[in-house]
Each structure stands twice: as C-alpha cells, then as structure tokens.
Amino acid sequence: MVKRSKLVRRGVILLGIILIIGIYGYIQNNWIEVDRIAVPIEGLPKAFNGYTIVHVSDVHLDQQAASIDHLIRLVREQEPDLIVMTGDLVDRGTALETSGLDRLCRGLAHIAVTYAVTGNHEHDHDGRAEQWREIVTANGVKALDNQFDWVEREGERLFIAGLADSIPYSPELFRDAAGAEVPMLLLAHRPELFDSYASRDHDIRPSLVFSGHAHGGQVRIPFLDQGVIAPNQGLFPAYTAGMYEENDVRMFVSRGLGNSIIPMRIHNRPHLPVIELTGEAVVQ
C-alpha cells in the first residue's frame, strides 16, 4: 500500500511538471509581447514627436503564433500612426493565395498607413515575390522593395525606404530623395547587414532601421538577454532583438511573431514592437 502511494505521488508530481512545461511552452509561443520603446531621432520634425509605429515581422503564415484576427485587434489597440512589416509574412511552405496574407494586409491597412518589404520566405521561388507584391498592394499595403515614399503629418514629412530581401543598402537606390534633409526610416528584413545600412561611406543614411529575420535567436539565455542561433548569423548571433546603434544609425530588430523551421521558442515570446519617435533624448 505504501509503495503504491509513493508511485501515485510520483505520478502526480510528474504530471504536474509536464503540465507546467506545457503551459510555459504555450505561453512562449502564443502570448504576444507588446514592447513599447521611445526612440530619439535627430532632426525629427516637430509634427512627428510622439509618432507611433507598430512593427510587424516574421508572422510566417500559416505557422503564426496568433490568429490573424487576434493580431489585427492587438495592432489596433496600439492606435498606431504607421505600420511597417519587415518580411517573412508567409512561410515558404504555404501558398500565398491561401495563406491569409490578403486578410492580414487588408485588416492592418484599415488601421493605419502600412508599408511592407519582402523577406527570404517571399523569395522562395521564381515569381513568388511578384505574387506577394500583387496581393499586398491589392489589399491596401504599400510594397516598398527598393523603393521610397514620403510620410506626411501636419505639413511636415519623413522619408521612408525599403530593401528587397538580401539586398545591401545603397544610397543609389534612393538618389531621387537626396537633399531632402529629413530623417529616413528604412525597412530591411536582414539585421546581419547592419554594417551596410550604417556605413559612413553613404551620403544618404537611415536614422532608424526596422528589421527582423533572427526570431530573437529562437532560444534566449535568461539574464544574459542573448539569443542562441539565427539564420545567416549562426551561434550566439550579434543582432537578434531590440535596439542597436552604429555610426549614429539605430536599428530595431523584432523577435518576430511566428515560427518556421524550428517550431518552438524558449524564453522568447512572439514580439510586437511599438516604436514612439521623439525629437528629444530619452533617459534610460
């Protein structure tokens, strides 16, 4: 009887451990973290002080961390002035026309002006990037691969530009905007190309880069805030999450919202950054 009681007790403990691990795993892969960050921008026009940008990246439909409707509601709750999407919205194993990409783009574009660039999963095979462009533009999102535009507010404006996946930054892509003398926002999927974005050799450089791709390093080491592995960066990658600065250029890297080849996140919840631009220094 005593032996049986011990077995039951051990079984209950084991079941409890499995339940705790299951709950933790669910939270880590489904509970989106809204991350609010104030970012000082030198020369920011006064009309853009407090301007709010929601950064959506690496959703990987149909392997997203949250349903499309839930994500749209969550973005709406942030009351953004602008939405930017930095690639890998659809997983390479999913057909674009059945992925829900149209519904995601339509829902976000109804909230605020929305821009997007491609990631590596949108370039999976010939013609996929062009099909992606057709879907996003048909549903109200401005595709910005190797293109630029102006964001206007109260008679003032910012310069926003985008890079197609894997394209290093070159000011020649945006030469028509030279001399504008207003801050540039750059959408670029790959953070490992930060040296290219921030090089002092460029006469036109971004003030703030939005990037993704690294999935936060997939597993983050507690207390060290270090990711373990990321595509194109390998083990213990340099750029996985949060803000980086080089040569007066800032880059914010989203940990992304979905999973792809590696199906699990650990200590690395899905990430929805909300960037507030400020013309004044931010005290940390």
Tab-separated table of N, CA and C in Angstrom, residues 161-275:
chain	number	residue	atom	x	y	z
A	161	ALA	N	11.960	54.266	-46.705
A	161	ALA	CA	12.506	53.476	-47.804
A	161	ALA	C	12.519	52.004	-47.420
A	162	GLY	N	12.653	51.141	-48.413
A	162	GLY	CA	12.664	49.707	-48.142
A	162	GLY	C	13.625	48.974	-49.056
A	163	LEU	N	14.138	47.848	-48.554
A	163	LEU	CA	15.020	46.989	-49.333
A	163	LEU	C	14.362	45.636	-49.559
A	164	ALA	N	14.479	45.126	-50.772
A	164	ALA	CA	14.091	43.748	-51.026
A	164	ALA	C	15.027	42.829	-50.243
A	165	ASP	N	14.558	41.638	-49.935
A	165	ASP	CA	15.358	40.718	-49.122
A	165	ASP	C	16.749	40.497	-49.696
A	166	SER	N	17.734	40.511	-48.782
A	166	SER	CA	19.146	40.209	-49.042
A	166	SER	C	19.877	41.295	-49.837
A	167	ILE	N	19.219	42.416	-50.130
A	167	ILE	CA	19.871	43.498	-50.869
A	167	ILE	C	20.595	44.410	-49.890
A	168	PRO	N	21.914	44.566	-50.020
A	168	PRO	CA	22.630	45.509	-49.157
A	168	PRO	C	22.159	46.932	-49.434
A	169	TYR	N	22.305	47.775	-48.455
A	169	TYR	CA	21.884	49.165	-48.619
A	169	TYR	C	22.802	49.897	-49.593
A	170	SER	N	22.200	50.656	-50.490
A	170	SER	CA	22.945	51.532	-51.384
A	170	SER	C	22.174	52.829	-51.537
A	171	PRO	N	22.806	53.967	-51.287
A	171	PRO	CA	22.090	55.234	-51.446
A	171	PRO	C	21.644	55.480	-52.873
A	172	GLU	N	22.264	54.786	-53.842
A	172	GLU	CA	21.867	54.972	-55.242
A	172	GLU	C	20.419	54.547	-55.469
A	173	LEU	N	19.927	53.636	-54.650
A	173	LEU	CA	18.528	53.199	-54.788
A	173	LEU	C	17.561	54.327	-54.499
A	174	PHE	N	18.006	55.287	-53.680
A	174	PHE	CA	17.106	56.344	-53.225
A	174	PHE	C	17.657	57.728	-53.569
A	175	ARG	N	18.457	57.786	-54.635
A	175	ARG	CA	19.136	59.016	-55.006
A	175	ARG	C	18.159	60.150	-55.288
A	176	ASP	N	16.965	59.829	-55.772
A	176	ASP	CA	15.986	60.876	-56.094
A	176	ASP	C	15.541	61.657	-54.858
A	177	ALA	N	15.785	61.084	-53.676
A	177	ALA	CA	15.388	61.773	-52.448
A	177	ALA	C	16.548	62.540	-51.819
A	178	ALA	N	17.698	62.552	-52.458
A	178	ALA	CA	18.868	63.235	-51.903
A	178	ALA	C	18.575	64.711	-51.717
A	179	GLY	N	19.089	65.253	-50.634
A	179	GLY	CA	18.900	66.665	-50.362
A	179	GLY	C	17.628	66.995	-49.613
A	180	ALA	N	16.843	65.963	-49.302
A	180	ALA	CA	15.587	66.224	-48.588
A	180	ALA	C	15.845	66.706	-47.164
A	181	GLU	N	16.942	66.253	-46.571
A	181	GLU	CA	17.358	66.670	-45.237
A	181	GLU	C	16.278	66.429	-44.186
A	182	VAL	N	15.629	65.286	-44.284
A	182	VAL	CA	14.701	64.839	-43.241
A	182	VAL	C	15.107	63.416	-42.852
A	183	PRO	N	14.779	62.968	-41.646
A	183	PRO	CA	15.172	61.621	-41.225
A	183	PRO	C	14.589	60.539	-42.132
A	184	MET	N	15.383	59.469	-42.308
A	184	MET	CA	14.941	58.322	-43.104
A	184	MET	C	14.638	57.131	-42.207
A	185	LEU	N	13.492	56.508	-42.450
A	185	LEU	CA	13.152	55.215	-41.873
A	185	LEU	C	13.402	54.165	-42.950
A	186	LEU	N	14.112	53.094	-42.599
A	186	LEU	CA	14.442	52.053	-43.567
A	186	LEU	C	13.886	50.712	-43.111
A	187	LEU	N	13.158	50.033	-43.997
A	187	LEU	CA	12.670	48.681	-43.734
A	187	LEU	C	13.599	47.705	-44.436
A	188	ALA	N	14.177	46.784	-43.680
A	188	ALA	CA	15.149	45.835	-44.244
A	188	ALA	C	15.074	44.542	-43.440
A	189	HIS	N	14.764	43.452	-44.094
A	189	HIS	CA	14.498	42.191	-43.400
A	189	HIS	C	15.683	41.682	-42.594
A	190	ARG	N	16.911	41.842	-43.110
A	190	ARG	CA	18.067	41.136	-42.538
A	190	ARG	C	18.924	42.034	-41.645
A	191	PRO	N	18.965	41.754	-40.340
A	191	PRO	CA	19.779	42.574	-39.439
A	191	PRO	C	21.270	42.347	-39.594
A	192	GLU	N	21.664	41.190	-40.129
A	192	GLU	CA	23.096	40.900	-40.261
A	192	GLU	C	23.787	41.825	-41.267
A	193	LEU	N	22.997	42.585	-42.041
A	193	LEU	CA	23.561	43.543	-42.990
A	193	LEU	C	23.638	44.951	-42.402
A	194	PHE	N	23.614	45.051	-41.074
A	194	PHE	CA	23.601	46.359	-40.418
A	194	PHE	C	24.801	47.220	-40.828
A	195	ASP	N	25.974	46.602	-40.982
A	195	ASP	CA	27.150	47.371	-41.401
A	195	ASP	C	26.897	48.073	-42.729
A	196	SER	N	26.143	47.409	-43.594
A	196	SER	CA	25.806	48.009	-44.887
A	196	SER	C	24.861	49.192	-44.709
A	197	TYR	N	23.898	49.071	-43.807
A	197	TYR	CA	22.936	50.151	-43.602
A	197	TYR	C	23.593	51.380	-42.957
A	198	ALA	N	24.584	51.133	-42.091
A	198	ALA	CA	25.132	52.194	-41.242
A	198	ALA	C	26.488	52.722	-41.709
A	199	SER	N	26.970	52.269	-42.850
A	199	SER	CA	28.314	52.652	-43.295
A	199	SER	C	28.458	54.166	-43.431
A	200	ARG	N	29.569	54.681	-42.957
A	200	ARG	CA	29.858	56.115	-43.089
A	200	ARG	C	30.172	56.497	-44.535
A	201	ASP	N	30.352	55.512	-45.394
A	201	ASP	CA	30.625	55.797	-46.801
A	201	ASP	C	29.398	56.335	-47.533
A	202	HIS	N	28.207	56.155	-46.932
A	202	HIS	CA	26.974	56.579	-47.594
A	202	HIS	C	26.684	58.051	-47.313
A	203	ASP	N	26.329	58.796	-48.358
A	203	ASP	CA	25.931	60.184	-48.150
A	203	ASP	C	24.462	60.302	-47.750
A	204	ILE	N	23.685	59.255	-48.005
A	204	ILE	CA	22.303	59.183	-47.528
A	204	ILE	C	22.218	57.967	-46.624
A	205	ARG	N	21.937	58.188	-45.352
A	205	ARG	CA	21.884	57.068	-44.405
A	205	ARG	C	20.583	57.119	-43.618
A	206	PRO	N	20.077	55.956	-43.243
A	206	PRO	CA	18.852	55.945	-42.430
A	206	PRO	C	19.111	56.425	-41.009
A	207	SER	N	18.078	57.005	-40.413
A	207	SER	CA	18.135	57.335	-38.986
A	207	SER	C	17.739	56.125	-38.151
A	208	LEU	N	16.748	55.372	-38.654
A	208	LEU	CA	16.236	54.214	-37.924
A	208	LEU	C	15.901	53.108	-38.908
A	209	VAL	N	16.442	51.918	-38.655
A	209	VAL	CA	16.191	50.732	-39.477
A	209	VAL	C	15.273	49.788	-38.706
A	210	PHE	N	14.268	49.264	-39.389
A	210	PHE	CA	13.398	48.226	-38.831
A	210	PHE	C	13.777	46.896	-39.482
A	211	SER	N	14.027	45.875	-38.655
A	211	SER	CA	14.475	44.594	-39.191
A	211	SER	C	13.848	43.435	-38.416
A	212	GLY	N	14.054	42.216	-38.912
A	212	GLY	CA	13.508	41.011	-38.265
A	212	GLY	C	14.426	39.827	-38.493
A	213	HIS	N	13.880	38.737	-39.071
A	213	HIS	CA	14.629	37.593	-39.598
A	213	HIS	C	15.262	36.685	-38.545
A	214	ALA	N	15.745	37.226	-37.431
A	214	ALA	CA	16.528	36.426	-36.483
A	214	ALA	C	15.681	35.641	-35.500
A	215	HIS	N	14.381	35.915	-35.420
A	215	HIS	CA	13.484	35.216	-34.499
A	215	HIS	C	13.979	35.278	-33.049
A	216	GLY	N	14.655	36.361	-32.713
A	216	GLY	CA	15.136	36.530	-31.336
A	216	GLY	C	16.221	35.563	-30.935
A	217	GLY	N	16.800	34.865	-31.911
A	217	GLY	CA	17.775	33.824	-31.580
A	217	GLY	C	17.122	32.517	-31.190
A	218	GLN	N	15.801	32.424	-31.380
A	218	GLN	CA	14.983	31.225	-31.134
A	218	GLN	C	14.909	30.843	-29.659
A	219	VAL	N	16.055	30.662	-29.042
A	219	VAL	CA	16.134	30.412	-27.591
A	219	VAL	C	16.959	31.551	-26.997
A	220	ARG	N	16.424	32.209	-25.972
A	220	ARG	CA	17.153	33.309	-25.342
A	220	ARG	C	17.639	32.873	-23.967
A	221	ILE	N	18.894	33.181	-23.687
A	221	ILE	CA	19.508	32.783	-22.419
A	221	ILE	C	19.078	33.758	-21.330
A	222	PRO	N	18.410	33.273	-20.277
A	222	PRO	CA	17.955	34.173	-19.203
A	222	PRO	C	19.114	34.960	-18.599
A	223	PHE	N	18.810	36.191	-18.210
A	223	PHE	CA	19.742	37.116	-17.551
A	223	PHE	C	20.787	37.692	-18.514
A	224	LEU	N	21.212	36.923	-19.511
A	224	LEU	CA	22.206	37.433	-20.470
A	224	LEU	C	21.545	38.167	-21.630
A	225	ASP	N	20.241	37.940	-21.834
A	225	ASP	CA	19.496	38.520	-22.951
A	225	ASP	C	20.210	38.255	-24.275
A	226	GLN	N	20.629	37.007	-24.455
A	226	GLN	CA	21.388	36.602	-25.632
A	226	GLN	C	20.651	35.490	-26.368
A	227	GLY	N	20.476	35.663	-27.692
A	227	GLY	CA	19.900	34.607	-28.494
A	227	GLY	C	20.923	33.535	-28.792
A	228	VAL	N	20.444	32.323	-29.072
A	228	VAL	CA	21.348	31.189	-29.271
A	228	VAL	C	21.721	30.983	-30.734
A	229	ILE	N	20.762	31.085	-31.643
A	229	ILE	CA	21.059	30.803	-33.049
A	229	ILE	C	20.121	31.610	-33.931
A	230	ALA	N	20.639	32.066	-35.071
A	230	ALA	CA	19.827	32.846	-36.007
A	230	ALA	C	20.301	32.586	-37.429
A	231	PRO	N	19.384	32.606	-38.390
A	231	PRO	CA	19.783	32.384	-39.783
A	231	PRO	C	20.777	33.443	-40.246
A	232	ASN	N	21.788	32.993	-40.977
A	232	ASN	CA	22.831	33.842	-41.550
A	232	ASN	C	23.736	34.496	-40.515
A	233	GLN	N	23.552	34.144	-39.226
A	233	GLN	CA	24.444	34.638	-38.185
A	233	GLN	C	25.055	33.507	-37.364
A	234	GLY	N	24.434	32.331	-37.404
A	234	GLY	CA	24.977	31.193	-36.688
A	234	GLY	C	24.743	31.253	-35.190
A	235	LEU	N	25.650	30.617	-34.419
A	235	LEU	CA	25.518	30.544	-32.970
A	235	LEU	C	25.842	31.882	-32.322
A	236	PHE	N	25.097	32.189	-31.258
A	236	PHE	CA	25.273	33.410	-30.476
A	236	PHE	C	25.371	34.640	-31.379
A	237	PRO	N	24.305	34.879	-32.138
A	237	PRO	CA	24.311	35.952	-33.130
A	237	PRO	C	24.375	37.342	-32.491
A	238	ALA	N	24.881	38.283	-33.276
A	238	ALA	CA	25.081	39.648	-32.783
A	238	ALA	C	23.792	40.460	-32.749
A	239	TYR	N	22.877	40.191	-33.704
A	239	TYR	CA	21.677	41.021	-33.839
A	239	TYR	C	20.433	40.134	-33.786
A	240	THR	N	19.737	40.133	-32.681
A	240	THR	CA	18.563	39.261	-32.554
A	240	THR	C	17.315	39.967	-32.035
A	241	ALA	N	17.466	41.003	-31.204
A	241	ALA	CA	16.289	41.624	-30.599
A	241	ALA	C	16.656	42.973	-30.013
A	242	GLY	N	15.759	43.945	-30.200
A	242	GLY	CA	15.950	45.234	-29.560
A	242	GLY	C	16.761	46.203	-30.391
A	243	MET	N	17.327	47.203	-29.710
A	243	MET	CA	17.978	48.325	-30.377
A	243	MET	C	19.484	48.146	-30.463
A	244	TYR	N	20.035	48.501	-31.630
A	244	TYR	CA	21.470	48.516	-31.863
A	244	TYR	C	21.824	49.872	-32.496
A	245	GLU	N	23.056	50.306	-32.283
A	245	GLU	CA	23.458	51.595	-32.840
A	245	GLU	C	24.882	51.521	-33.368
A	246	GLU	N	25.086	52.104	-34.544
A	246	GLU	CA	26.404	52.158	-35.158
A	246	GLU	C	26.465	53.398	-36.051
A	247	ASN	N	27.501	54.194	-35.869
A	247	ASN	CA	27.697	55.399	-36.692
A	247	ASN	C	26.454	56.287	-36.720
A	248	ASP	N	25.826	56.430	-35.544
A	248	ASP	CA	24.633	57.276	-35.389
A	248	ASP	C	23.398	56.735	-36.112
A	249	VAL	N	23.466	55.493	-36.585
A	249	VAL	CA	22.299	54.837	-37.180
A	249	VAL	C	21.771	53.821	-36.175
A	250	ARG	N	20.487	53.880	-35.892
A	250	ARG	CA	19.868	52.918	-34.987
A	250	ARG	C	19.132	51.845	-35.787
A	251	MET	N	19.174	50.617	-35.293
A	251	MET	CA	18.417	49.515	-35.892
A	251	MET	C	17.626	48.819	-34.799
A	252	PHE	N	16.312	48.671	-35.036
A	252	PHE	CA	15.490	47.910	-34.089
A	252	PHE	C	15.115	46.581	-34.728
A	253	VAL	N	15.432	45.494	-34.014
A	253	VAL	CA	15.183	44.139	-34.514
A	253	VAL	C	14.025	43.517	-33.746
A	254	SER	N	12.973	43.164	-34.470
A	254	SER	CA	11.849	42.450	-33.876
A	254	SER	C	12.186	40.969	-33.729
A	255	ARG	N	11.725	40.360	-32.641
A	255	ARG	CA	11.889	38.915	-32.476
A	255	ARG	C	10.886	38.134	-33.316
A	256	GLY	N	9.972	38.831	-33.972
A	256	GLY	CA	9.022	38.183	-34.857
A	256	GLY	C	7.826	37.603	-34.125
A	257	LEU	N	6.857	37.138	-34.908
A	257	LEU	CA	5.584	36.665	-34.358
A	257	LEU	C	5.342	35.180	-34.567
A	258	GLY	N	6.014	34.554	-35.510
A	258	GLY	CA	5.754	33.148	-35.807
A	258	GLY	C	7.022	32.318	-35.806
A	259	ASN	N	6.852	31.048	-36.113
A	259	ASN	CA	7.966	30.105	-36.183
A	259	ASN	C	8.030	29.503	-37.580
A	260	SER	N	9.160	28.916	-37.901
A	260	SER	CA	9.303	28.313	-39.217
A	260	SER	C	9.987	26.954	-39.099
A	261	ILE	N	11.259	26.851	-39.466
A	261	ILE	CA	11.959	25.558	-39.449
A	261	ILE	C	12.039	25.012	-38.025
A	262	ILE	N	12.415	25.888	-37.081
A	262	ILE	CA	12.423	25.497	-35.666
A	262	ILE	C	11.058	25.858	-35.094
A	263	PRO	N	10.265	24.879	-34.669
A	263	PRO	CA	8.868	25.140	-34.331
A	263	PRO	C	8.621	25.696	-32.926
A	264	MET	N	9.675	25.831	-32.119
A	264	MET	CA	9.475	26.250	-30.727
A	264	MET	C	10.365	27.431	-30.381
A	265	ARG	N	9.817	28.313	-29.532
A	265	ARG	CA	10.580	29.395	-28.919
A	265	ARG	C	10.726	29.083	-27.428
A	266	ILE	N	11.867	29.475	-26.867
A	266	ILE	CA	12.084	29.295	-25.440
A	266	ILE	C	12.603	30.597	-24.856
A	267	HIS	N	11.919	31.091	-23.829
A	267	HIS	CA	12.251	32.372	-23.193
A	267	HIS	C	12.299	33.482	-24.246
A	268	ASN	N	11.309	33.439	-25.146
A	268	ASN	CA	11.385	34.283	-26.342
A	268	ASN	C	9.992	34.424	-26.943
A	269	ARG	N	9.128	35.143	-26.244
A	269	ARG	CA	7.737	35.253	-26.681
A	269	ARG	C	7.621	35.983	-28.018
A	270	PRO	N	6.556	35.709	-28.786
A	270	PRO	CA	6.292	36.481	-30.002
A	270	PRO	C	6.276	37.976	-29.677
A	271	HIS	N	6.704	38.791	-30.621
A	271	HIS	CA	7.117	40.163	-30.330
A	271	HIS	C	6.374	41.153	-31.227
A	272	LEU	N	5.724	42.134	-30.624
A	272	LEU	CA	5.082	43.214	-31.371
A	272	LEU	C	5.640	44.542	-30.858
A	273	PRO	N	6.708	45.044	-31.484
A	273	PRO	CA	7.276	46.322	-31.047
A	273	PRO	C	6.376	47.499	-31.424
A	274	VAL	N	6.305	48.462	-30.536
A	274	VAL	CA	5.591	49.712	-30.775
A	274	VAL	C	6.591	50.842	-30.533
A	275	ILE	N	7.026	51.472	-31.611
A	275	ILE	CA	8.076	52.479	-31.550
A	275	ILE	C	7.444	53.859	-31.510
